[in-house]
mmCIF file of C-alpha atoms in Angstrom:
data_model
loop_
_atom_site.group_PDB
_atom_site.id
_atom_site.type_symbol
_atom_site.label_atom_id
_atom_site.label_comp_id
_atom_site.label_asym_id
_atom_site.label_seq_id
_atom_site.Cartn_x
_atom_site.Cartn_y
_atom_site.Cartn_z
ATOM 1 C CA MET A 262 0.000 0.000 0.000
ATOM 2 C CA ASP A 263 1.481 3.348 -1.051
ATOM 3 C CA HIS A 264 1.292 6.047 1.606
ATOM 4 C CA ARG A 265 2.413 8.848 -0.707
ATOM 5 C CA ASP A 266 0.405 11.570 -2.366
ATOM 6 C CA GLY A 267 0.833 12.636 -6.006
ATOM 7 C CA THR A 268 3.972 14.653 -5.187
ATOM 8 C CA GLY A 269 5.823 11.689 -3.683
ATOM 9 C CA GLN A 270 5.470 13.104 -0.177
ATOM 10 C CA ALA A 271 4.194 11.010 2.712
ATOM 11 C CA LYS A 272 0.523 11.530 3.480
ATOM 12 C CA ALA A 273 -0.056 13.336 6.764
ATOM 13 C CA ASP A 274 -2.732 10.890 7.929
ATOM 14 C CA ASN A 275 -0.476 7.846 7.667
ATOM 15 C CA PRO A 276 -0.286 6.323 11.174
ATOM 16 C CA VAL A 277 3.138 4.791 10.409
ATOM 17 C CA GLU A 278 4.908 8.130 10.000
ATOM 18 C CA PRO A 279 4.964 9.053 13.734
ATOM 19 C CA ALA A 280 6.846 5.805 14.386
ATOM 20 C CA TYR A 281 9.561 6.899 11.937
ATOM 21 C CA ARG A 282 9.813 10.282 13.649
ATOM 22 C CA GLU A 283 10.132 8.550 17.012
ATOM 23 C CA LEU A 284 12.783 6.181 15.648
ATOM 24 C CA GLY A 285 14.686 9.203 14.307
ATOM 25 C CA ASP A 286 14.461 11.030 17.636
ATOM 26 C CA THR A 287 15.764 7.958 19.461
ATOM 27 C CA LEU A 288 18.564 7.488 16.938
ATOM 28 C CA SER A 289 19.616 11.129 17.293
ATOM 29 C CA ARG A 290 19.521 10.954 21.094
ATOM 30 C CA ILE A 291 21.645 7.767 21.228
ATOM 31 C CA ARG A 292 24.101 9.150 18.669
ATOM 32 C CA ARG A 293 24.580 12.382 20.622
ATOM 33 C CA ALA A 294 24.904 10.511 23.927
ATOM 34 C CA ALA A 295 27.695 8.459 22.327
ATOM 35 C CA GLY A 296 29.430 11.699 21.281
ATOM 36 C CA LEU A 297 29.248 10.827 17.584
ATOM 37 C CA THR A 298 28.533 13.081 14.626
ATOM 38 C CA GLN A 299 26.115 12.185 11.867
ATOM 39 C CA ARG A 300 29.114 11.834 9.529
ATOM 40 C CA GLU A 301 30.831 9.334 11.863
ATOM 41 C CA VAL A 302 27.741 7.146 12.234
ATOM 42 C CA ALA A 303 26.923 7.374 8.523
ATOM 43 C CA ASP A 304 30.466 6.346 7.546
ATOM 44 C CA ARG A 305 30.459 3.430 9.984
ATOM 45 C CA ALA A 306 27.003 2.295 8.817
ATOM 46 C CA GLY A 307 27.763 2.687 5.119
ATOM 47 C CA VAL A 308 25.017 5.237 4.447
ATOM 48 C CA GLY A 309 25.277 8.828 3.312
ATOM 49 C CA ARG A 310 25.188 11.601 5.909
ATOM 50 C CA PRO A 311 22.087 13.140 4.246
ATOM 51 C CA THR A 312 20.379 9.742 4.500
ATOM 52 C CA LEU A 313 21.143 9.551 8.215
ATOM 53 C CA ALA A 314 19.984 13.151 8.707
ATOM 54 C CA ASN A 315 16.692 12.376 6.948
ATOM 55 C CA ILE A 316 16.207 9.238 9.045
ATOM 56 C CA GLU A 317 16.815 11.256 12.219
ATOM 57 C CA LYS A 318 14.205 13.792 11.107
ATOM 58 C CA GLY A 319 11.676 11.030 10.312
ATOM 59 C CA ARG A 320 11.620 12.065 6.657
ATOM 60 C CA GLN A 321 13.036 8.813 5.326
ATOM 61 C CA ARG A 322 12.003 5.256 6.001
ATOM 62 C CA VAL A 323 14.675 2.874 7.177
ATOM 63 C CA LEU A 324 15.454 -0.373 5.408
ATOM 64 C CA TYR A 325 16.001 -3.346 7.684
ATOM 65 C CA HIS A 326 19.688 -3.722 6.808
ATOM 66 C CA GLN A 327 20.194 0.008 7.388
ATOM 67 C CA LEU A 328 18.663 -0.276 10.854
ATOM 68 C CA LEU A 329 21.048 -3.117 11.685
ATOM 69 C CA ASP A 330 24.068 -1.246 10.292
ATOM 70 C CA ILE A 331 23.192 1.994 12.102
ATOM 71 C CA ALA A 332 22.670 0.164 15.390
ATOM 72 C CA ASP A 333 26.028 -1.566 14.927
ATOM 73 C CA ALA A 334 27.679 1.802 14.189
ATOM 74 C CA LEU A 335 26.215 3.129 17.441
ATOM 75 C CA GLY A 336 27.200 0.005 19.392
ATOM 76 C CA THR A 337 23.612 -0.640 20.417
ATOM 77 C CA ASP A 338 20.984 -3.320 19.967
ATOM 78 C CA PRO A 339 18.689 -2.478 17.015
ATOM 79 C CA ARG A 340 15.670 -2.918 19.288
ATOM 80 C CA GLU A 341 16.841 0.084 21.305
ATOM 81 C CA LEU A 342 16.174 2.268 18.257
ATOM 82 C CA LEU A 343 12.601 1.090 17.769
ATOM 83 C CA PRO A 344 9.638 2.837 19.371
ATOM 84 C CA PRO A 345 7.933 0.875 22.137
ATOM 85 C CA PRO A 346 4.844 -1.065 21.106
ATOM 86 C CA ALA A 347 1.521 0.669 21.451
ATOM 87 C CA ALA A 348 -0.041 0.244 24.876
ATOM 88 C CA THR A 349 -3.177 -1.233 23.372
ATOM 89 C CA SER A 350 -3.827 -3.325 20.338
ATOM 90 C CA PRO A 351 -6.577 -2.427 17.868
ATOM 91 C CA ALA A 352 -7.837 -5.975 18.406
ATOM 92 C CA LEU A 353 -8.700 -5.071 21.990
ATOM 93 C CA ASP A 354 -11.281 -2.601 20.689
ATOM 94 C CA ARG A 355 -13.235 -5.566 19.277
ATOM 95 C CA LEU A 356 -13.335 -7.704 22.407
ATOM 96 C CA ASP A 357 -17.005 -6.887 22.925
ATOM 97 C CA ASP A 358 -17.748 -8.531 19.563
ATOM 98 C CA LEU A 359 -16.476 -11.906 20.762
ATOM 99 C CA GLN A 360 -18.906 -14.582 21.761
ATOM 100 C CA SER A 361 -19.092 -15.667 25.351
ATOM 101 C CA PRO A 362 -17.092 -18.798 26.253
ATOM 102 C CA ALA A 363 -20.298 -20.812 26.762
ATOM 103 C CA ASP A 364 -21.378 -20.048 23.169
ATOM 104 C CA VAL A 365 -17.950 -21.024 21.842
ATOM 105 C CA ILE A 366 -17.893 -24.273 23.839
ATOM 106 C CA ASP A 367 -21.390 -25.153 22.598
ATOM 107 C CA TRP A 368 -20.328 -24.410 18.999
ATOM 108 C CA VAL A 369 -17.254 -26.683 19.352
ATOM 109 C CA ARG A 370 -19.366 -29.486 20.873
ATOM 110 C CA ARG A 371 -21.881 -29.276 18.009
ATOM 111 C CA GLY A 372 -19.039 -29.409 15.488
ATOM 112 C CA LEU A 373 -17.486 -32.435 17.153
ATOM 113 C CA ALA A 374 -20.852 -34.190 17.374
ATOM 114 C CA ARG A 375 -21.205 -33.793 13.599
ATOM 115 C CA GLY A 376 -17.779 -35.359 13.111
ATOM 116 C CA GLY A 377 -16.156 -32.015 12.458
ATOM 117 C CA GLY A 378 -13.060 -32.841 14.478
ATOM 118 C CA HIS A 379 -9.684 -33.109 12.802
ATOM 119 C CA ASP A 380 -8.599 -36.565 11.732
ATOM 120 C CA ARG A 381 -5.608 -37.429 13.863
ATOM 121 C CA GLY A 382 -4.953 -40.698 12.086
ATOM 122 C CA ASP A 383 -5.808 -42.827 15.139
ATOM 123 C CA GLU A 384 -8.822 -44.573 13.638
ATOM 124 C CA GLY A 385 -8.789 -48.352 13.404
#
């Protein structure tokens, strides 16, 4: 799915973009704490300094191998660069739509009574 408008710019309503900004902020913070310049990290990671600057600003998406190389250049675990997972999952919003356990158990029993169980190969 393309999250770009006709000009090639990221759409403002794309929920993924804040995660890239947060990754960039974290990357910048760790880099500065290590006393490294963008040029030093970029050279060590094998990316251009403008690429690293754009990643730090959240303007450029990071390829997986770039994330690994940048983390290695910083001497940190790649997971330290990633934003924390959201506190809630969108699936939790649909919990009220689930059937009660009694309904599910009854449905399973009816299926088994009709012979709807999986064949485990233990028949005679």
